[in-house]
Coordinates of C-alpha atoms (C1' of nucleotides) in Angstrom, one line a residue:
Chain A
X21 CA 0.0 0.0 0.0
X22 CA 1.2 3.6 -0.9
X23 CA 1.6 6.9 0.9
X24 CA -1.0 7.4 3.7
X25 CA -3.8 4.8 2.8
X26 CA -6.5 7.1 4.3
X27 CA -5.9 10.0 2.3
X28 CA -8.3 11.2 -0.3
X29 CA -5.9 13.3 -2.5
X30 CA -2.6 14.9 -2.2
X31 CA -1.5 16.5 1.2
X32 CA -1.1 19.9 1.9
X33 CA 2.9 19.1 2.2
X34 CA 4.7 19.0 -1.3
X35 CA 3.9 14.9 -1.6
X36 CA 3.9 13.7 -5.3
X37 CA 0.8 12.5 -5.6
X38 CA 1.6 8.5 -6.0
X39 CA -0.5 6.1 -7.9
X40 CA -2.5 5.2 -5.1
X41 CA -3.4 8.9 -4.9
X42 CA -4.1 9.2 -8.1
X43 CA -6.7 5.9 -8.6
X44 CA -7.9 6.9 -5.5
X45 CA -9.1 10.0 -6.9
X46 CA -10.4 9.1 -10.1
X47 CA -12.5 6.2 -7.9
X48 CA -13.6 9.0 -5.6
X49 CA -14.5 11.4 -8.9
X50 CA -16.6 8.4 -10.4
X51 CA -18.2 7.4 -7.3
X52 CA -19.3 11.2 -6.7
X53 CA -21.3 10.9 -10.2
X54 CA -22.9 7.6 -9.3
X55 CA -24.0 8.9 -5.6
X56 CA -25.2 12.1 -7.4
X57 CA -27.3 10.3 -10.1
X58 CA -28.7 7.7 -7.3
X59 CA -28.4 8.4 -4.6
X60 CA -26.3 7.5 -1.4
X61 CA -29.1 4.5 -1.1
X62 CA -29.4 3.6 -4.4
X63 CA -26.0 3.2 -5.7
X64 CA -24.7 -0.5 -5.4
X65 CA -21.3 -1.5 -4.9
X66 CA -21.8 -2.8 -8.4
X67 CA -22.9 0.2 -10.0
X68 CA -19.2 2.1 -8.8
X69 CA -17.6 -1.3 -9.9
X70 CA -18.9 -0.8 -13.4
X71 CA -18.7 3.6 -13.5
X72 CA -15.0 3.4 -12.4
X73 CA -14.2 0.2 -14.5
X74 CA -12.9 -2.2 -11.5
X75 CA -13.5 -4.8 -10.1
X76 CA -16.0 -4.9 -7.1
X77 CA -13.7 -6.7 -4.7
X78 CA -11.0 -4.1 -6.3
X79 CA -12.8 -1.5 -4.8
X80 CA -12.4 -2.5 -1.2
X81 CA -8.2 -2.3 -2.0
X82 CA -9.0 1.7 -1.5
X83 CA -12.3 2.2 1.1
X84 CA -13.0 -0.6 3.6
X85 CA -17.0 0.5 3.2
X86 CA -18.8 2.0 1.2
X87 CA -20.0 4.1 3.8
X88 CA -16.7 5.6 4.2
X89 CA -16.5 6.2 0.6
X90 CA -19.5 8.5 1.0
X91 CA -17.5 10.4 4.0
X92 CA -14.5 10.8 1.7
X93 CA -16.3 12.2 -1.1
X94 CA -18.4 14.7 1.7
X95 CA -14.6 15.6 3.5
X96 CA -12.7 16.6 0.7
X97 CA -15.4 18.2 -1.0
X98 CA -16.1 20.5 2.2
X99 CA -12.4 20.7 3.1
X100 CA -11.8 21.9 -0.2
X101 CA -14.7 24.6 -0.3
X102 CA -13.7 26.1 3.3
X103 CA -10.1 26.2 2.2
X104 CA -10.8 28.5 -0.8
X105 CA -12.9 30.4 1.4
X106 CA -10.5 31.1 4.0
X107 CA -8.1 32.2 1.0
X108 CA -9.9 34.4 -0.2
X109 CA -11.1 36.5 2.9
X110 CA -7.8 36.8 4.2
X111 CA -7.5 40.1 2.4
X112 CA -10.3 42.6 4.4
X113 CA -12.7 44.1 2.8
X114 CA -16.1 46.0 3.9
X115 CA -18.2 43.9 5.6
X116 CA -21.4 43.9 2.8
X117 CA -18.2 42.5 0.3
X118 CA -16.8 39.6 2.7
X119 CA -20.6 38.4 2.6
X120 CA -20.6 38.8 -1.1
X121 CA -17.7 36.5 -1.4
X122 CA -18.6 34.0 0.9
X123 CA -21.8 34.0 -1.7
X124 CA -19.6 34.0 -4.7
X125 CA -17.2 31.1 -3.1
X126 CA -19.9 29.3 -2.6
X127 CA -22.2 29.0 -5.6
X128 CA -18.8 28.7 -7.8
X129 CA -17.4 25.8 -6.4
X130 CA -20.7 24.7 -5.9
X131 CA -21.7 25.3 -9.8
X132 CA -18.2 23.5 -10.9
X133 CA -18.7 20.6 -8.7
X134 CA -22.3 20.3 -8.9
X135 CA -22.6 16.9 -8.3
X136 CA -20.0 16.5 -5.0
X137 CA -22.1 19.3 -3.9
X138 CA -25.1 17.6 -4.2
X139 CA -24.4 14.8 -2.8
X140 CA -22.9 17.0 0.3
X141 CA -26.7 19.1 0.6
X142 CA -28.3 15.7 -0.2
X143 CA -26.8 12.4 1.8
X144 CA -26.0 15.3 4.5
X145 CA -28.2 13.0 7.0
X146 CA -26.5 9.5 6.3
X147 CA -23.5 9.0 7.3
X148 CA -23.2 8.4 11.2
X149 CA -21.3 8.0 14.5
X150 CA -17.7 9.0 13.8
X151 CA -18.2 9.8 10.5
X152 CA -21.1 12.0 10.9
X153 CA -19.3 13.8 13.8
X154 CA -16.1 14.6 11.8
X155 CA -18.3 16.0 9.0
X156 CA -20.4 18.1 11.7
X157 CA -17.5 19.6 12.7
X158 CA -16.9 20.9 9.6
X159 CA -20.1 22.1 8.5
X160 CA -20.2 23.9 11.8
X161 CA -17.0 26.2 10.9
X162 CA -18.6 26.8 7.8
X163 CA -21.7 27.8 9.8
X164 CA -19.2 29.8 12.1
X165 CA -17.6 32.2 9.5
X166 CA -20.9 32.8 7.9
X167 CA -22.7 33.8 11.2
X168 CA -19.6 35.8 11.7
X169 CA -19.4 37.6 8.4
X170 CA -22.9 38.6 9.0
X171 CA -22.7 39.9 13.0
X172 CA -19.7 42.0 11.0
X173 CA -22.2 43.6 8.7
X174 CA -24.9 43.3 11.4
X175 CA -22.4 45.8 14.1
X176 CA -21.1 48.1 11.8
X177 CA -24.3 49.2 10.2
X178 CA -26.2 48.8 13.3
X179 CA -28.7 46.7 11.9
X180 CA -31.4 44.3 13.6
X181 CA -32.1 40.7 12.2
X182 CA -31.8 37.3 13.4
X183 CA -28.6 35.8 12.5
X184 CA -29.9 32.5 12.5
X185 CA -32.6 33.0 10.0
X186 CA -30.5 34.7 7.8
X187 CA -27.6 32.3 7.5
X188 CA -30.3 29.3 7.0
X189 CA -32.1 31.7 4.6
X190 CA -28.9 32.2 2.6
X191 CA -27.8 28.6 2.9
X192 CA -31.4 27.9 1.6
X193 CA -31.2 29.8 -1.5
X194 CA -27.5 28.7 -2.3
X195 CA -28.0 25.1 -1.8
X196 CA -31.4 24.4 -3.3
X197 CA -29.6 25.6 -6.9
X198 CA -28.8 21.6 -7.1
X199 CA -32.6 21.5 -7.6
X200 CA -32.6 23.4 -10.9
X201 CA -29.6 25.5 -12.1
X202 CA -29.2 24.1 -15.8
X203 CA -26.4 25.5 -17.4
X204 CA -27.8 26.1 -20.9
X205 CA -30.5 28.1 -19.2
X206 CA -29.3 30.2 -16.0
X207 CA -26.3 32.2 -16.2
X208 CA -23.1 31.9 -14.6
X209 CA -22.0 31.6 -11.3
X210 CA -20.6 35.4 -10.3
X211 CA -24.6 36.5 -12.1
X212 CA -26.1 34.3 -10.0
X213 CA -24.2 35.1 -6.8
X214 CA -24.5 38.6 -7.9
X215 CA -28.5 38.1 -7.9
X216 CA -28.7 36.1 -4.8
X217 CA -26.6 39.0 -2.9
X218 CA -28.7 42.2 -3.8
X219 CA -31.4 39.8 -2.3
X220 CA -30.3 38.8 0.4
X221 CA -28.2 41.7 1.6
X222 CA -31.1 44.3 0.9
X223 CA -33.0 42.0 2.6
X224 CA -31.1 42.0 5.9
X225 CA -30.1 45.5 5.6
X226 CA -33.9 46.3 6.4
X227 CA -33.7 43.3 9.0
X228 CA -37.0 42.8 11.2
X229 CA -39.2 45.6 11.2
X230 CA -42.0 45.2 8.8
X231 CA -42.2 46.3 5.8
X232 CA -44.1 49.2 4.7
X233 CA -47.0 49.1 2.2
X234 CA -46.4 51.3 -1.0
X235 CA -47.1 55.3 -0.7
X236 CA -46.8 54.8 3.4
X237 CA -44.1 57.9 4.2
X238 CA -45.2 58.8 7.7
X239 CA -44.0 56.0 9.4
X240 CA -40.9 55.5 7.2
X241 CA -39.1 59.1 7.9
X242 CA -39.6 58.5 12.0
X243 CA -37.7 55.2 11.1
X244 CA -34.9 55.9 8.7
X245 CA -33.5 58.8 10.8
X246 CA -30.2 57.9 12.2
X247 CA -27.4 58.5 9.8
X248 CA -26.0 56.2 6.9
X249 CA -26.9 53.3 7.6
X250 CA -28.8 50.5 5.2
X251 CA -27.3 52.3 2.1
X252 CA -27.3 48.8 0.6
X253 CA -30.6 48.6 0.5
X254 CA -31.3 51.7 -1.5
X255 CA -31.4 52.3 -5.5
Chain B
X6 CA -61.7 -4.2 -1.6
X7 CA -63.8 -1.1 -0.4
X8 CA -64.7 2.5 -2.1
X9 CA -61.9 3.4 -4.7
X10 CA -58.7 1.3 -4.3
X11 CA -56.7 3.8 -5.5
X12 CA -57.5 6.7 -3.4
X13 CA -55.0 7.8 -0.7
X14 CA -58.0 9.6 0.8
X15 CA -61.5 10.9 1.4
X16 CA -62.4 12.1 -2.0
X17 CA -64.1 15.9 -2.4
X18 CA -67.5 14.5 -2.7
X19 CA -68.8 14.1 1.2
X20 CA -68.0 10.2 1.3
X21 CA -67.8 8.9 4.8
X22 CA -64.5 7.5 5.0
X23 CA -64.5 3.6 4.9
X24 CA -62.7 1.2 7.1
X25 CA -60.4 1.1 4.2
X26 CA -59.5 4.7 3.5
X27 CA -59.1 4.9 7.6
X28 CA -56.4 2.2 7.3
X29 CA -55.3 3.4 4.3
X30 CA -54.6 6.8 6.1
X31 CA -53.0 5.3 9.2
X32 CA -50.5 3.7 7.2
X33 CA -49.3 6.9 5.1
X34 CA -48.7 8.6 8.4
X35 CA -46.8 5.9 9.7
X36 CA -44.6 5.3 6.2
X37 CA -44.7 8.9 5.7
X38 CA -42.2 8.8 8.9
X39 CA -40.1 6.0 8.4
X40 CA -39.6 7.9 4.8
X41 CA -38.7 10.8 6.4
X42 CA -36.3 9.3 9.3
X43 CA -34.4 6.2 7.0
X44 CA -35.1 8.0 3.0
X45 CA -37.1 6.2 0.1
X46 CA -34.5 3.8 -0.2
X47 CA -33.1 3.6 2.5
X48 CA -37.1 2.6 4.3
X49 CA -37.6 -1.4 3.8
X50 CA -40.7 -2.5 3.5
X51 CA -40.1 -4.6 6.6
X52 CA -39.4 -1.1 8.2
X53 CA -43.2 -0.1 7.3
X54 CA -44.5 -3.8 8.5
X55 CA -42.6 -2.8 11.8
X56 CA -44.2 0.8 12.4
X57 CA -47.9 0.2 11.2
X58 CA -47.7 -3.0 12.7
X59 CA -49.3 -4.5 10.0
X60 CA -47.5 -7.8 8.1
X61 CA -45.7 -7.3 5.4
X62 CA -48.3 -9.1 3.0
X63 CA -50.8 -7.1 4.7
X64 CA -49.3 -3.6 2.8
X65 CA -49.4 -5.1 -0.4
X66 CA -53.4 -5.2 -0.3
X67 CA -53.3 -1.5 0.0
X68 CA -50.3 -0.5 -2.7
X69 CA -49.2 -2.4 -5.1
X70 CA -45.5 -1.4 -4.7
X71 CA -43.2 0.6 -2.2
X72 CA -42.8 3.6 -5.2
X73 CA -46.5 3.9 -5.6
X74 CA -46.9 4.1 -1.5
X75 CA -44.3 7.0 -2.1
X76 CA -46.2 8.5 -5.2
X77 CA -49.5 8.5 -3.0
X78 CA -47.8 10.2 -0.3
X79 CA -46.2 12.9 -2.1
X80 CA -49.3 13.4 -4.4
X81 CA -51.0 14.1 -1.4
X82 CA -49.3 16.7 0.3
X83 CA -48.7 18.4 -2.6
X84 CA -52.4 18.4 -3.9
X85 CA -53.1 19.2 -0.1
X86 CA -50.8 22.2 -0.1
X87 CA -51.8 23.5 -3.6
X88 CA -55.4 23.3 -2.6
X89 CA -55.1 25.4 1.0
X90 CA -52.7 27.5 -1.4
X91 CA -56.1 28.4 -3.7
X92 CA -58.7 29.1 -1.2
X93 CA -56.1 31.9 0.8
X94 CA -55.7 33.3 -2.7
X95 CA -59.4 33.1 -3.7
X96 CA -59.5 36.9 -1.6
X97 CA -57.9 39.4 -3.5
X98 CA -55.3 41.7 -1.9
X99 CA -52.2 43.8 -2.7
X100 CA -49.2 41.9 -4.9
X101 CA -47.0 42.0 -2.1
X102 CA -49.7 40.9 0.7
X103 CA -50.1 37.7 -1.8
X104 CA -46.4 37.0 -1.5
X105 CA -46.5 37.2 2.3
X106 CA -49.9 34.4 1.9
X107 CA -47.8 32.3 -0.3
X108 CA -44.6 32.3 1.9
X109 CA -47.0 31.9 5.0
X110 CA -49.4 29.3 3.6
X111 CA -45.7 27.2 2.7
X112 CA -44.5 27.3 5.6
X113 CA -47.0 26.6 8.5
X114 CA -48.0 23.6 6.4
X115 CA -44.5 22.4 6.3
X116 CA -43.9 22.9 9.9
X117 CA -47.0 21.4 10.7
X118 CA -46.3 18.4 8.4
X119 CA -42.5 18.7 8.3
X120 CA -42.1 15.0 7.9
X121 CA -44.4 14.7 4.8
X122 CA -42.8 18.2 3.6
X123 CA -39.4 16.6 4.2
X124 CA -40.5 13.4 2.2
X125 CA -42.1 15.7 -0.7
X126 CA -38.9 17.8 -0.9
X127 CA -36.0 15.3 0.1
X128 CA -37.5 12.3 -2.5
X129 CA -38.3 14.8 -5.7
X130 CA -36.1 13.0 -8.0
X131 CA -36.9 8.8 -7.4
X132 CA -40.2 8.6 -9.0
X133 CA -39.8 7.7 -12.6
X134 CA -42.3 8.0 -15.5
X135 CA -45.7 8.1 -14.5
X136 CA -45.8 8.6 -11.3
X137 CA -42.7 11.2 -12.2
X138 CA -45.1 13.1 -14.8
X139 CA -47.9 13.3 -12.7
X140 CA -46.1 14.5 -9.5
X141 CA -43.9 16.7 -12.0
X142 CA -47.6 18.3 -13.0
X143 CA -48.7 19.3 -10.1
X144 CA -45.0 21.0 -8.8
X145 CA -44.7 22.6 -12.0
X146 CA -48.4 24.3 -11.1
X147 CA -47.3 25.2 -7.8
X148 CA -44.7 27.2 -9.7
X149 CA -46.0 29.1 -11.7
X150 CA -48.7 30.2 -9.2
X151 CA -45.7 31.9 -7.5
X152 CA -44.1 33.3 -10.9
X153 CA -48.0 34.9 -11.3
X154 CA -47.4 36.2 -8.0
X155 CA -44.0 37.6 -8.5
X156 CA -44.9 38.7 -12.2
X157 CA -48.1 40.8 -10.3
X158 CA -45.6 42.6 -7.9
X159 CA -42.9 43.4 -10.9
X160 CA -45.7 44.7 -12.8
X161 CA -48.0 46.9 -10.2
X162 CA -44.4 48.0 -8.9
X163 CA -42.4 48.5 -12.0
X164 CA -39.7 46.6 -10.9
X165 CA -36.9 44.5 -12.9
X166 CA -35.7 41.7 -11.8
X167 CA -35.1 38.0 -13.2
X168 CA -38.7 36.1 -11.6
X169 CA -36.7 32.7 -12.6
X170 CA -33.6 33.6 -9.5
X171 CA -36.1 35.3 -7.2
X172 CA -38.8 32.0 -7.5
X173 CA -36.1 29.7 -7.0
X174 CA -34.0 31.5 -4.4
X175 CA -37.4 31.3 -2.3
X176 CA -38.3 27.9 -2.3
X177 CA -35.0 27.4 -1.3
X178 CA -35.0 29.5 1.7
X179 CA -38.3 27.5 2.3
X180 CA -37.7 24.4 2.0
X181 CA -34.5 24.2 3.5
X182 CA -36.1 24.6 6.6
X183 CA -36.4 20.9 6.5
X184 CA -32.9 20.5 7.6
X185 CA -32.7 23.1 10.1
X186 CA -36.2 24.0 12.1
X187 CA -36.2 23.0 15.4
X188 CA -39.8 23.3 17.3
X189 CA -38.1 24.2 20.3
X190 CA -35.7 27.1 19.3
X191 CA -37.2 28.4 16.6
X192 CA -40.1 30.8 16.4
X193 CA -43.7 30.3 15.1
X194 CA -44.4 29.3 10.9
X195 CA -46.1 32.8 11.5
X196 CA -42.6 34.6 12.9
X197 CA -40.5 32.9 10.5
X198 CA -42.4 33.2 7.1
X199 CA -42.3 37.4 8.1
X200 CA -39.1 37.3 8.9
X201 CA -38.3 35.6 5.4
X202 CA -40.6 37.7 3.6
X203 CA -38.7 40.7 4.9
X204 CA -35.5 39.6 3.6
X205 CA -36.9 38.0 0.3
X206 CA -39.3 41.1 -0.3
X207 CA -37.0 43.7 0.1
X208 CA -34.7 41.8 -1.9
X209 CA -36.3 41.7 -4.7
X210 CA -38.0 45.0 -4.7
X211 CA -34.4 46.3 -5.0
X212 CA -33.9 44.1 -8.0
X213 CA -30.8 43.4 -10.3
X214 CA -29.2 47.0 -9.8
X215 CA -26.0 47.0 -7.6
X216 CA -26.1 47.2 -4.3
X217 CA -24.9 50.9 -3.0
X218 CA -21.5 50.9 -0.2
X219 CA -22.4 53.2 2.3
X220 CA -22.7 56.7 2.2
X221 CA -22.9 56.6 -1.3
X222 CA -25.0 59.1 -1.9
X223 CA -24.8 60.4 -5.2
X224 CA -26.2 57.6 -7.4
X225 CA -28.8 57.1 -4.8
X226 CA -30.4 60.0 -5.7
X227 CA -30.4 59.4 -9.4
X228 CA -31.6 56.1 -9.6
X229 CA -34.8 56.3 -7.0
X230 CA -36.1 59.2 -8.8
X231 CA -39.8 57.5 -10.3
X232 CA -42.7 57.9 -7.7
X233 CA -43.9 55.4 -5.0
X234 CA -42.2 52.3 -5.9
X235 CA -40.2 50.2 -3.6
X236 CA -41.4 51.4 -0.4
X237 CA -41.2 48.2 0.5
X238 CA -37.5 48.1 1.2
X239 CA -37.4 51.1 3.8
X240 CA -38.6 51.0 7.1
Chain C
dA10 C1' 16.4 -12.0 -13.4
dC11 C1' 14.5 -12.7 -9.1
dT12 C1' 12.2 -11.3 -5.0
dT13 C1' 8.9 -8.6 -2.7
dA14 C1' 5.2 -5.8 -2.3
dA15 C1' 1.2 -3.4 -4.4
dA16 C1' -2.9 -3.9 -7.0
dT17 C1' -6.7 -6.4 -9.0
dC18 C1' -9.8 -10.0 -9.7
dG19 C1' -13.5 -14.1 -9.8
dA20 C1' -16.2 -16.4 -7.0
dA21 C1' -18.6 -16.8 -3.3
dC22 C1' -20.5 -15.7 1.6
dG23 C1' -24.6 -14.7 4.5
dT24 C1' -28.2 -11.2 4.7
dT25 C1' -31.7 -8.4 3.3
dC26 C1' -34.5 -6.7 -0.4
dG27 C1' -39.4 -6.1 -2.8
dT28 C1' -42.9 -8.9 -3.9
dT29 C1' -46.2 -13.0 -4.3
dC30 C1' -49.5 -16.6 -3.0
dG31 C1' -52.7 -19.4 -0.8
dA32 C1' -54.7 -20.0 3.4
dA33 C1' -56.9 -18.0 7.4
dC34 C1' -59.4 -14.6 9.8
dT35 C1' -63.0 -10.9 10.1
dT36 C1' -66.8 -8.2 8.7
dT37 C1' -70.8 -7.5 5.9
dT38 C1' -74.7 -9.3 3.5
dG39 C1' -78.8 -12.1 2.6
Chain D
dC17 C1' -76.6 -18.7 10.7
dA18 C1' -74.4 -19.6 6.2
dA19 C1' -72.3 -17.4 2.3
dA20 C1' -69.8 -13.9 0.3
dA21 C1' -66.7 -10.3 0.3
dG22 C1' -63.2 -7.8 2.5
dT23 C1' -58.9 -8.0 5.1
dT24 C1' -54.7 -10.0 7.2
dC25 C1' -51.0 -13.2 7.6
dG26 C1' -46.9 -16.8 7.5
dA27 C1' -43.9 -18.5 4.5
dA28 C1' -41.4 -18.4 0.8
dC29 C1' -39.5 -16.7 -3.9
dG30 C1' -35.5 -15.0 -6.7
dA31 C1' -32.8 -11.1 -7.0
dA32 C1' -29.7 -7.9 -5.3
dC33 C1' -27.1 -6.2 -1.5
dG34 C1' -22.3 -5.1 1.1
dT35 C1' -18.4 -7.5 2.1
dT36 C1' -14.6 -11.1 2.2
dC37 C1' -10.9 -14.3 0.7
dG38 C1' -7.5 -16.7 -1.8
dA39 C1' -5.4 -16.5 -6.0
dT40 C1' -3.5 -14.0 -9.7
dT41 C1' -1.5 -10.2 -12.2
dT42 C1' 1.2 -6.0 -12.3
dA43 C1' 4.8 -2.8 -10.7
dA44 C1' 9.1 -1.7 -7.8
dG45 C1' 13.4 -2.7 -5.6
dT46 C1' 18.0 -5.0 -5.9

DNA sequence: ACTTAAATCGAACGTTCGTTCGAACTTTTG
DNA sequence: CAAAAGTTCGAACGAACGTTCGATTTAAGT
């Protein structure tokens, strides 16, 4: 057996990636369409052995389950998408922007890896025990920096909104796009982040308080008197 | 075999429900769960035998197979939803006060059936050809009763947005709720379909054009020049 | 070239799957 | 109460499931 047997792909350290690593990957890459076409469930053992073109006892040379299969493909996939997204907020920015790129991070990788994607929103619930932990811990960070990108924008504009609400809100509309983005239809990812951002960030820029029916500009000057706030929200 | 063997319920007309369609009943609530705890596939029809407490022979003289027990299920809600959907809609009322009926009408019947909502959303894509069609039918109604809705509020409020990104940007904040809404930390259907109407509502009342930085207030001015519109957005 | 280790395979294991069938039980009907 | 119809069940079917094992083939080290 080559290099580190559990790995999924090359380390972080300079490694060549061996020929382990390299089947591995093209075994995880096949097994990702397969999960994403039938589900977690309803993919066999036989249909991997026939999409990756080995053997079926092969197959248990590189994952001792198939359940563990399914958390390789889940790890790397959100490993990978948490990486980038660190990378790329390391440079500061305004607080409205970070948000913006966590959006544009998001649907990107999510849009260019559709299906590992999928089957990260969809088979979310299967895997268990140890696995299922690991992966929860992972998911939470990615929970973490969101809620913290939005208590930025929340603090420095002053605004009022339930955090909560509005990450599963955004995670809503971001992850449902496995349901119908078609990419000979819809446009590309940085539009459709674009789109998604002047809805949701107007939307929490106004946060809680009801919204106003049309022609209503009594109440609306008492409210929209202190200072600069909320600018993202206007035309 | 009493009434009609194919109904998953009492019909329209005021037929009492038979012994049948009461069984009938009890066991969709009881598969309805072990659907939405185990997934389609993942549910054995030993696992249904197990929480109706009926044999497994027994089931069969109610559904001729486990997709059509799924198909009955999800036809059910759906038709369920669509119909409650109507009669709130049947009263006329301002574009936007529509929205807020749709968003509300989705979600307190999803939180008050979230395992059949979970089943409905979670199991979209296993039934195949008829079954598929006929479920596909009634979705794709469902639709474009909320691009009417959307279309009404672009219209009456000359805004410009793409109603394709804004639809499916909202059933995603909805039905995501699936795999987050806990009863006991989270606010009333009532609460949270405002609190997501805010943020979608605004959102889209803003439309495609950029979202301002702060203090930017130059453009501002130029761009929110015609009339009335948009009040929705300030507070 | 020969040895050793890595990689792959065919065949099979025991289990569970969805479904069927005829017999038995229960309710309704005459 | 007997007959008929409606309902439930135990037992079994063949197929497919995830996994294992010993043998065989391929690549690496010397």
């Amino acid at each position: 057996m080559a290099s580190v047997p559990t790995a999924a792909q090359g380390s972080s350290t300079a490694t060549p990636p061996t020929r382990y690593d390299k089947r591995m990957a093209e075994i995880l890459a096949h097994a990702t369409e397969v999960f994403c076409e039938k589900g977690y469930e309803g993919a066999s053992m036989r249909d991997l052995s026939r999409a990756t073109g080995m053997s079926l006892a092969g197959l248990y040379y590189y994952f001792e389950s198939k359940e563990r299969l399914l958390f390789l493909i889940q790890k790397h996939t959100f490993t990978t998408i948490v990486a980038r997204l660190k990378k790329r907020l390391e440079h500061l920015g305004d607080p409205e922007e970070r948000i913006r790129i966590f959006i544009l991070n998001h649907l990107e990788y999510f849009l260019a890896n559709q299906a590992a994607m999928k089957v990260l929103s969809h088979e979310a619930e299967v895997l268990k025990n140890g696995f299922g932990t690991e992966l929860a811990a992972i998911k939470r960070e990615y929970y973490r920096i969101c809620v913290g990108l939005l208590d930025e924008l929340k603090h420095s504009r002053g605004l009022d909104f339930s955090t909560r609400i509005a990450v599963l809100s955004l995670f809503g509309m971001m992850n449902w796009i496995y349901t119908w983005h078609n990419p000979r239809v819809d446009a590309d990812p940085a539009s459709t982040a674009r789109e998604m951002g002047d809805i949701f960030l107007c939307g929490v820029a106004n946060g809680r308080k009801a919204i106003l029916k049309k022609t209503d500009f009594n109440s609306r000057r008492k409210e929209s008197s202190n200072g600069n706030h909320n600018a993202a929200c206007k035309r």
